[in-house]
Coordinates of C-alpha atoms and ligand atoms in Angstrom, one line a residue:
M767 CA -75.5 -42.0 361.3
A768 CA -78.5 -42.1 359.0
T769 CA -79.3 -45.3 357.2
A770 CA -81.7 -45.5 354.3
A771 CA -82.6 -47.9 351.5
P772 CA -80.1 -47.8 348.6
R773 CA -81.3 -46.3 345.4
T774 CA -79.9 -47.1 342.0
V775 CA -79.2 -44.6 339.3
T776 CA -77.5 -45.6 336.1
A777 CA -77.2 -42.4 334.2
T778 CA -76.5 -38.7 335.1
R779 CA -75.6 -35.4 333.5
E780 CA -72.2 -33.6 333.7
I781 CA -70.7 -30.4 332.6
H782 CA -67.7 -30.9 330.3
L783 CA -65.1 -28.5 329.1
A784 CA -66.0 -28.0 325.5
A785 CA -63.3 -25.5 324.5
R786 CA -60.6 -23.5 326.1
P787 CA -61.3 -19.8 326.4
T788 CA -59.1 -16.8 325.5
G789 CA -60.0 -14.0 327.8
I790 CA -63.5 -14.1 329.3
P791 CA -65.2 -17.5 329.1
G792 CA -68.7 -17.9 327.7
P793 CA -71.3 -20.6 327.6
E794 CA -69.7 -22.0 324.4
H795 CA -66.8 -23.3 326.5
F796 CA -69.1 -25.7 328.5
A797 CA -71.2 -28.6 327.4
L798 CA -73.9 -30.5 329.2
A799 CA -73.4 -34.2 328.6
P800 CA -75.5 -37.2 329.5
V801 CA -73.3 -40.1 330.8
D802 CA -73.8 -43.6 332.1
L803 CA -72.6 -44.3 335.6
T804 CA -70.3 -47.2 336.3
P805 CA -71.6 -49.8 338.8
L806 CA -70.2 -49.4 342.2
A807 CA -66.9 -51.3 342.9
E808 CA -65.9 -52.4 346.3
D809 CA -65.5 -49.4 348.7
Q810 CA -67.2 -47.0 346.3
I811 CA -70.3 -44.8 346.9
L812 CA -72.9 -43.3 344.7
V813 CA -73.6 -39.6 345.6
R814 CA -76.6 -37.5 344.5
N815 CA -75.0 -34.1 344.5
T816 CA -77.1 -31.5 346.1
W817 CA -74.8 -28.5 345.9
M818 CA -71.6 -27.7 344.0
S819 CA -69.2 -24.9 344.4
V820 CA -68.0 -22.6 341.6
D821 CA -64.7 -20.8 342.4
P822 CA -62.5 -18.2 340.7
Y823 CA -59.5 -20.6 340.6
M824 CA -61.5 -22.8 338.1
R825 CA -60.9 -20.1 335.4
G826 CA -57.2 -21.0 335.6
R827 CA -58.0 -24.7 335.1
M828 CA -59.7 -23.9 331.9
D829 CA -56.4 -22.9 330.4
D830 CA -53.9 -25.4 329.2
A831 CA -51.1 -24.0 331.4
P832 CA -49.0 -25.5 334.1
S833 CA -50.1 -24.4 337.6
Y834 CA -50.4 -25.7 341.1
I835 CA -53.4 -27.8 339.9
P836 CA -53.7 -29.5 336.5
P837 CA -55.8 -28.0 333.8
F838 CA -59.3 -29.4 333.2
E839 CA -59.3 -31.8 330.3
L840 CA -61.1 -30.9 327.1
G841 CA -64.2 -33.1 326.6
A842 CA -64.1 -34.3 330.2
P843 CA -66.2 -33.3 333.2
L844 CA -65.0 -30.3 335.2
E845 CA -64.5 -30.9 338.9
G846 CA -64.7 -29.0 342.1
S847 CA -66.1 -29.1 345.6
A848 CA -69.6 -30.5 346.1
V849 CA -71.8 -31.9 348.8
G850 CA -74.5 -34.6 348.4
E851 CA -76.4 -37.5 349.7
V852 CA -75.0 -41.0 349.6
I853 CA -77.7 -43.0 347.8
D854 CA -75.8 -46.3 347.3
S855 CA -72.7 -47.6 349.1
R856 CA -70.3 -50.5 349.0
S857 CA -68.3 -49.0 351.8
A858 CA -68.3 -50.1 355.4
H859 CA -67.5 -46.5 356.5
V860 CA -69.9 -44.3 354.5
P861 CA -73.5 -45.5 354.7
V862 CA -76.5 -44.8 352.5
G863 CA -78.1 -41.6 353.8
A864 CA -74.9 -39.9 354.9
T865 CA -74.2 -36.3 353.7
V866 CA -70.7 -36.1 352.2
S867 CA -68.4 -33.5 350.8
H868 CA -66.1 -34.4 347.9
F869 CA -64.4 -33.0 344.8
L870 CA -66.6 -34.4 342.0
G871 CA -68.8 -31.4 341.4
W872 CA -70.2 -30.2 338.0
R873 CA -72.4 -33.4 337.8
E874 CA -75.7 -34.5 339.3
H875 CA -74.4 -37.8 340.5
A876 CA -70.9 -39.1 341.2
V877 CA -69.4 -42.5 341.7
L878 CA -66.3 -42.3 343.8
D879 CA -64.1 -44.1 346.3
A880 CA -65.5 -43.6 349.8
A881 CA -61.9 -42.6 350.8
H882 CA -62.3 -39.5 348.7
A883 CA -65.5 -38.4 350.5
T884 CA -65.8 -36.8 353.9
V885 CA -68.9 -37.4 355.9
V886 CA -70.1 -34.0 357.2
D887 CA -72.3 -33.3 360.2
T888 CA -75.4 -31.4 359.2
S889 CA -77.1 -31.5 362.6
A890 CA -75.8 -28.0 363.6
V891 CA -75.0 -26.3 360.3
P892 CA -76.5 -26.5 356.8
E893 CA -74.7 -28.6 354.3
T894 CA -73.9 -25.6 352.2
A895 CA -71.7 -24.3 355.0
Y896 CA -69.2 -27.0 354.0
L897 CA -68.7 -25.3 350.6
G898 CA -68.4 -21.8 352.1
P899 CA -67.4 -20.8 355.7
L900 CA -66.5 -24.4 356.5
G901 CA -65.0 -25.2 353.1
T902 CA -61.9 -24.1 351.4
T903 CA -62.9 -20.5 351.2
G904 CA -63.5 -20.3 355.0
L905 CA -60.2 -22.1 355.6
T906 CA -58.4 -19.7 353.3
A907 CA -59.7 -16.7 355.2
Y908 CA -58.7 -18.3 358.5
L909 CA -55.2 -19.4 357.5
A910 CA -54.5 -16.1 355.7
L911 CA -55.1 -14.2 358.9
T912 CA -53.7 -16.6 361.4
E913 CA -50.6 -18.1 359.6
I914 CA -49.8 -16.3 356.4
A915 CA -50.3 -12.7 357.6
P916 CA -51.2 -13.0 361.3
V917 CA -53.4 -10.4 362.7
R918 CA -52.2 -9.0 366.0
E919 CA -54.2 -7.2 368.7
G920 CA -55.2 -3.7 367.5
D921 CA -54.1 -4.2 363.9
T922 CA -55.8 -2.4 361.0
V923 CA -56.8 -5.0 358.5
Y924 CA -57.8 -4.5 354.9
V925 CA -59.6 -7.2 352.8
S926 CA -60.3 -7.0 349.1
A927 CA -63.3 -8.8 347.4
A928 CA -64.7 -8.4 350.9
A929 CA -68.3 -9.3 350.1
G930 CA -67.3 -12.6 348.5
A931 CA -66.8 -16.1 350.0
V932 CA -63.4 -15.6 351.4
G933 CA -63.8 -11.9 352.2
S934 CA -67.1 -12.0 353.9
V935 CA -65.7 -14.5 356.4
A936 CA -62.3 -12.8 356.6
G937 CA -63.5 -9.5 358.1
Q938 CA -65.2 -11.3 360.9
I939 CA -62.3 -13.6 361.6
A940 CA -60.0 -10.5 361.7
R941 CA -62.3 -9.0 364.3
R942 CA -62.2 -12.2 366.4
L943 CA -58.4 -12.1 366.2
G944 CA -58.3 -8.7 367.8
A945 CA -58.1 -6.4 364.9
G946 CA -58.7 -2.8 365.9
R947 CA -60.1 -1.7 362.6
V948 CA -61.3 -3.8 359.6
I949 CA -61.7 -2.3 356.2
G950 CA -63.1 -4.1 353.1
S951 CA -63.5 -3.2 349.5
A952 CA -66.2 -4.5 347.2
G953 CA -68.0 -3.5 344.0
G954 CA -71.1 -1.4 344.3
P955 CA -73.2 0.2 347.1
A956 CA -75.2 -3.0 347.8
K957 CA -72.1 -4.9 348.7
T958 CA -70.3 -2.1 350.6
G959 CA -73.5 -1.7 352.6
L960 CA -73.4 -5.4 353.5
L961 CA -69.8 -5.1 354.6
L962 CA -70.9 -2.7 357.3
S963 CA -74.3 -4.1 358.3
E964 CA -73.5 -7.9 358.1
F965 CA -69.9 -8.8 357.7
G966 CA -68.4 -6.8 360.6
Y967 CA -66.4 -4.3 358.6
D968 CA -65.7 -0.8 360.1
A969 CA -65.2 0.8 356.8
A970 CA -66.2 -0.1 353.2
I971 CA -64.6 1.0 349.9
D972 CA -66.5 0.8 346.7
H973 CA -63.7 -0.1 344.2
R974 CA -65.9 0.9 341.3
E975 CA -65.5 4.5 342.3
G976 CA -61.7 4.3 341.5
D977 CA -59.0 6.1 343.5
L978 CA -58.5 3.2 345.7
A979 CA -55.4 4.8 347.3
G980 CA -57.4 7.9 348.2
H981 CA -60.2 5.9 349.7
L982 CA -57.8 3.7 351.6
A983 CA -56.0 6.8 353.0
K984 CA -59.4 8.0 354.3
A985 CA -60.4 4.7 355.7
A986 CA -57.0 4.0 357.3
P987 CA -55.3 7.3 357.9
E988 CA -52.6 5.6 360.0
G989 CA -52.0 2.9 357.4
I990 CA -52.7 -0.9 357.2
D991 CA -51.0 -3.6 359.2
V992 CA -52.5 -6.6 357.4
Y993 CA -53.8 -7.0 353.8
L994 CA -55.6 -10.1 352.5
D995 CA -55.3 -9.8 348.8
S996 CA -57.8 -11.6 346.6
V997 CA -57.6 -9.2 343.7
G998 CA -54.0 -8.2 342.8
G999 CA -53.5 -5.4 340.3
D1000 CA -54.7 -2.0 341.4
H1001 CA -55.9 -3.3 344.8
L1002 CA -52.5 -4.7 345.6
T1003 CA -50.8 -1.5 344.4
A1004 CA -53.0 0.7 346.6
A1005 CA -52.6 -1.6 349.6
L1006 CA -48.8 -1.8 349.4
G1007 CA -48.8 2.0 349.3
A1008 CA -50.9 2.1 352.5
M1009 CA -48.9 -0.6 354.4
R1010 CA -47.3 0.4 357.7
P1011 CA -43.7 -0.8 358.4
R1012 CA -43.6 -4.5 359.2
G1013 CA -47.0 -5.0 357.8
R1014 CA -48.0 -8.4 356.5
V1015 CA -49.7 -9.3 353.3
A1016 CA -51.4 -12.6 352.4
L1017 CA -51.5 -13.1 348.7
V1018 CA -54.3 -15.5 348.1
G1019 CA -55.7 -14.5 344.8
A1020 CA -55.5 -12.1 341.8
I1021 CA -58.9 -12.2 340.3
S1022 CA -58.4 -9.0 338.4
A1023 CA -56.0 -10.9 336.1
Y1024 CA -57.8 -14.2 335.7
N1025 CA -59.3 -13.4 332.3
A1026 CA -56.3 -11.4 331.1
T1027 CA -54.8 -12.2 327.7
E1028 CA -51.6 -10.3 328.2
P1029 CA -49.4 -10.1 331.3
A1030 CA -49.9 -6.9 333.2
P1031 CA -46.9 -4.6 333.6
G1032 CA -44.8 -5.2 336.6
P1033 CA -44.1 -8.4 338.5
D1034 CA -46.7 -11.2 338.4
L1035 CA -47.2 -11.5 342.2
Y1036 CA -49.9 -14.1 341.7
Q1037 CA -47.0 -16.5 341.4
A1038 CA -46.3 -15.8 345.0
A1039 CA -49.8 -17.2 345.8
T1040 CA -49.6 -20.3 343.5
K1041 CA -46.0 -21.1 344.6
E1042 CA -46.6 -20.3 348.2
L1043 CA -43.6 -17.9 348.2
T1044 CA -42.4 -15.9 351.1
L1045 CA -41.6 -12.3 350.0
R1046 CA -40.2 -10.3 352.9
G1047 CA -38.6 -6.9 352.9
M1048 CA -35.8 -5.8 355.1
I1049 CA -33.7 -2.6 355.9
V1050 CA -30.3 -3.6 357.3
G1051 CA -30.2 -0.5 359.5
H1052 CA -32.9 -2.1 361.7
Y1053 CA -30.7 -5.1 362.4
L1054 CA -27.4 -3.5 363.4
D1055 CA -27.6 -5.3 366.8
R1056 CA -26.9 -8.5 364.8
F1057 CA -23.4 -7.4 363.9
P1058 CA -21.5 -9.1 366.7
A1059 CA -23.1 -12.5 365.9
F1060 CA -22.6 -12.0 362.2
L1061 CA -18.9 -11.1 362.6
G1062 CA -18.3 -14.1 364.8
T1063 CA -19.7 -16.3 362.1
A1064 CA -18.2 -14.7 359.0
I1065 CA -14.6 -13.7 360.1
P1066 CA -13.6 -17.4 360.3
W1067 CA -15.0 -18.0 356.8
I1068 CA -12.6 -15.3 355.5
Q1069 CA -9.7 -16.6 357.6
D1070 CA -10.0 -20.1 356.3
G1071 CA -10.6 -19.0 352.7
S1072 CA -14.0 -20.5 352.4
L1073 CA -15.7 -17.2 351.8
R1074 CA -14.3 -15.9 348.4
T1075 CA -14.6 -12.2 347.7
R1076 CA -13.6 -9.8 345.0
E1077 CA -13.0 -6.0 345.0
T1078 CA -13.1 -3.6 342.1
V1079 CA -11.0 -0.6 343.0
Y1080 CA -11.0 2.9 341.6
E1081 CA -8.0 5.1 342.5
G1082 CA -8.4 8.5 344.1
L1083 CA -11.2 10.8 345.2
D1084 CA -11.6 12.4 341.8
R1085 CA -12.7 9.0 340.5
A1086 CA -15.3 8.5 343.2
P1087 CA -18.2 9.8 341.0
E1088 CA -17.1 7.4 338.2
A1089 CA -16.9 4.5 340.7
F1090 CA -20.4 5.4 342.0
L1091 CA -21.8 5.6 338.5
G1092 CA -20.0 2.4 337.6
V1093 CA -21.6 0.5 340.4
L1094 CA -25.0 1.5 338.9
S1095 CA -24.1 0.2 335.5
G1096 CA -22.2 -3.0 336.3
A1097 CA -18.5 -1.8 336.2
N1098 CA -17.8 -3.7 339.4
T1099 CA -17.3 -7.3 340.3
G1100 CA -17.7 -7.9 344.0
K1101 CA -17.4 -4.8 346.2
M1102 CA -16.8 -1.5 344.4
L1103 CA -14.3 0.6 346.4
V1104 CA -12.4 3.9 346.0
R1105 CA -8.8 3.9 347.3
L1106 CA -8.1 7.3 348.9
G1107 CA -4.9 6.8 350.8
Ligands
NDP746 P1 -65.5 -14.4 345.7 O1 -66.7 -15.0 346.3 O2 -64.8 -13.3 346.4 O3 -65.9 -13.9 344.2 C1 -65.0 -13.2 343.5 C2 -65.3 -11.7 343.7 O4 -64.1 -11.0 343.2 C3 -66.4 -11.1 342.8 O5 -67.6 -11.3 343.5 C4 -66.0 -9.7 342.7 O6 -66.6 -8.9 343.8 C5 -64.5 -9.7 342.9 N1 -63.8 -9.2 341.6 C6 -63.9 -9.8 340.4 N2 -63.1 -9.1 339.6 C7 -62.6 -8.1 340.3 C8 -61.7 -7.0 339.9 N3 -61.2 -6.8 338.7 N4 -61.4 -6.1 340.9 C9 -61.9 -6.2 342.1 N5 -62.7 -7.2 342.5 C10 -63.1 -8.1 341.6 O7 -64.5 -15.5 345.4 P2 -63.7 -16.4 346.5 O8 -64.0 -15.9 347.8 O9 -64.0 -17.8 346.2 O10 -62.2 -16.1 346.1 C11 -61.6 -14.8 346.4 C12 -60.2 -14.8 345.9 O11 -59.5 -15.7 346.7 C13 -60.0 -15.3 344.5 O12 -58.9 -14.5 344.0 C14 -59.6 -16.7 344.6 O13 -58.9 -17.2 343.5 C15 -58.8 -16.7 345.9 N6 -58.8 -17.9 346.6 C16 -57.6 -18.4 346.8 C17 -57.4 -19.6 347.5 C18 -56.0 -20.1 347.8 O14 -55.9 -21.3 348.2 N7 -55.0 -19.3 347.5 C19 -58.6 -20.4 348.0 C20 -59.8 -19.7 347.7 C21 -59.9 -18.5 347.0 P3 -66.9 -7.4 343.7 O15 -68.3 -7.3 343.1 O16 -66.9 -6.9 345.1 O17 -65.9 -6.7 342.8

């Protein structure tokens, strides 16, 4: 590992959250602040940040709202992924000269516990790779297509925001996993061109042209098996319409709503991403072979009284329509039945 003479820096500059935005943020919500650096304590390092990541999820952290990660604090530095050079160290494990990745971006220098930094190997890849394909965006693409919505041999895969950090990697990972056809959407002809020429997509949709459903139907006439959703809203609606039975959807982001000031109509499926929910459909008719096992389990529950049930009974065939309409409006408790005999 590289060793070099330590350098001392006593002051740096940070970006602070100056105000919380409503809707689209502007420069007035950020402030550049000169700050003094604290001297290194035992096991701490001083990093000269060389690169920092800016990510869509940071928009959510600008709001004072509970989420999977706490809000940025007003008047305090923002944070996020960064890489840099260790210029001073009181750690036995992270020497001066090492390149590290860590989470104190949005500042030119950072003092942090060495335990919160990861030494990265820049002999084979550039340091910026650790903020992109080898960072959380690359990992997101990989996990989405291997664990959350696994790609199977021959699948048709659709990726939104396909020219971005997650999406540009996702198409190529889908291909490596055996996808038969990989479709991406992005904004504008320059990006859709890149999807085809560089990022391994077979078909590219320019979402600025509208009619996503129509474009998707042309690009995937047989439908989609896997969708990696980064956008939500109209993209998710179109993709769900194009999904084939037993398709899989990885909900990783909903960027179309990040600046929204009002909730969009319909369910907020972005919660499925932030709460890591599993939403899975079923049609019981496809599981009728499970009846013997189910009956073996449930009949004893009824026999011993541990499964409590109610019936609401309407008398006679002529009341059948009323019973049916009643079940739609809540006239039943438990199972609605019509006694015929
Ligand atoms: P990108 O590099 O993809 O940048 C965001 C892109 O989103 C923009 O370049 C833009 O591309 C597109 N976009 C913005 N607004 C819209 C819109 N209204 N409709 C369609 N496209 C839009 O960002 P990342 O790769 O870092 O992140 C992509 C998504 O993945 C985000 O939603 C992010 O929050 C999510 N994410 C989730 C993670 C998780 O752990 N769940 C981890 C990392 C990312 P274009 O010009 O093509 O429209």
